[in-house]
């Protein structure tokens, strides 16, 4: 009498199973359907999540002009993104007489990735000069270009105010953030071609810019302009790059506007006395977080006019990357690189502990920047994200390698094409190793921006990395309004994707900002390293690590001595092991 009931339950079970099967098939269809059916996530109009990354795009900060640079506050809570136009004053300016568009600053909350506000700076930003945050992150001091003038951005409002009335072309901030310091020519308000030895060091309060003191500074040589590097941790010394006049004959025979001519000077703030530290090949410096050490490229770019070649080729020089102790001015050579074109020098960066220096040119004319162990005074491996890729990724452009502040992780971002999809790939590995042990990808199928020239930075707390990327040029767009072959939005770049949505080349967006938590990459690197040990290469890895540690611990000792010590240690260990084994097997006992 229960047969009808059983039959009814069976039918209901089959119906439920069929519904579930249809639901699964529909979900699979959505996953592999043409991209035009998949809208961008509705949770936020301009913020999506992919592969653990948060990606901000489509905001007015990106709609009209591409992002050009990014600054992170000392507490890592606030981002200031610059877009629009900038001028690097270390390079030759265009002579077409056209005005340079202004730069816009967008203030972004790092936790939520929401834009708090934006402000037009009213001038093109000088990207060659450091961005100086106040210790509490409420103010950001920047420098305009042509003419160079300092300005302060109130991050809380946001708003911008010019500080040109102070008379200095650039301002440096004391370690405690209480004072601003600037240098001005005593004879003229603007740099003069012949230079002047007489300058004035002015000190102001940081909050109200009230003038505290004017101290005369007498350089031992004529100076045309100054670039401020840093104020020492004890607040007693201002380090500045002093540009010196360029030979008129050399200027006429060679296009040397992109070559820096100057010297590094240590200026005592109390009395204005100057200690000359020698010629500098660049006005860029890297300073440790505690401001106890400064690193710069030492080299004399001045030349005899007779050495100038007629085809405008720059004169290669030997550059010595040097460490300066901030309180004593003591200089220590880290590594010397020969045959360096000064025009190819890039900004330097140093880990918080002063151990690893990046941005150093490679040996023998290699333009790729390398990584240097400061203690060991030697090159170490830089991350090779191109050769380590085990897929068909074709790198198009990259933003170079960066290190986390604690010196434990090496990162590299590159834009390219992977399996016919436009992507940005973030690679990670151990510092001092070239093997990629972790990788994240951002597929531009979900973002109406085509990747180009990613620029990456790491937050001061070392927990998060950020990269900005501009969009490809409009000339990569087909006549019908779609992105050119291999670049259709959201369609994986498949050729002939008739269902792909068309993108307005004007309104598709000019760039994006991506936030990358580093915990996942650190985990990937640790797991990859552990797997490498389990595959049987553990002995070699540990020996290599021990050798690196030995060289780092006694980095000033010459290599032959290190080899002798290592050989003696290996011999002693081998003899000890042999003796132990011999005695345990009964060696040395009288035979009965």
PDB file of C-alpha atoms in Angstrom, residues 184-187 192 194-200 216-224 274:
ATOM      1  CA  UNK A 184      68.213  80.171  -1.905  1.00  0.00           C
ATOM      2  CA  UNK A 185      70.767  82.065  -3.909  1.00  0.00           C
ATOM      3  CA  UNK A 186      71.812  85.159  -2.007  1.00  0.00           C
ATOM      4  CA  UNK A 187      72.421  87.064  -5.242  1.00  0.00           C
ATOM      5  CA  UNK A 192      71.921  81.866 -12.811  1.00  0.00           C
ATOM      6  CA  UNK A 194      77.414  81.332 -14.046  1.00  0.00           C
ATOM      7  CA  UNK A 195      76.520  80.211 -10.524  1.00  0.00           C
ATOM      8  CA  UNK A 196      77.201  81.772  -7.157  1.00  0.00           C
ATOM      9  CA  UNK A 197      79.124  80.712  -4.069  1.00  0.00           C
ATOM     10  CA  UNK A 198      76.950  82.730  -1.698  1.00  0.00           C
ATOM     11  CA  UNK A 199      73.689  81.090  -0.589  1.00  0.00           C
ATOM     12  CA  UNK A 200      71.309  81.353   2.364  1.00  0.00           C
ATOM     13  CA  UNK A 216      74.701  82.381   5.215  1.00  0.00           C
ATOM     14  CA  UNK A 217      76.240  79.462   3.319  1.00  0.00           C
ATOM     15  CA  UNK A 218      79.480  79.856   1.372  1.00  0.00           C
ATOM     16  CA  UNK A 219      80.200  77.032  -1.082  1.00  0.00           C
ATOM     17  CA  UNK A 220      83.842  76.468  -2.104  1.00  0.00           C
ATOM     18  CA  UNK A 221      82.722  76.527  -5.752  1.00  0.00           C
ATOM     19  CA  UNK A 222      80.111  78.279  -7.884  1.00  0.00           C
ATOM     20  CA  UNK A 223      76.664  76.698  -7.636  1.00  0.00           C
ATOM     21  CA  UNK A 224      73.841  77.209 -10.135  1.00  0.00           C
ATOM     22  CA  UNK A 274      80.021  73.269   4.056  1.00  0.00           C
TER      23      UNK A 274
END
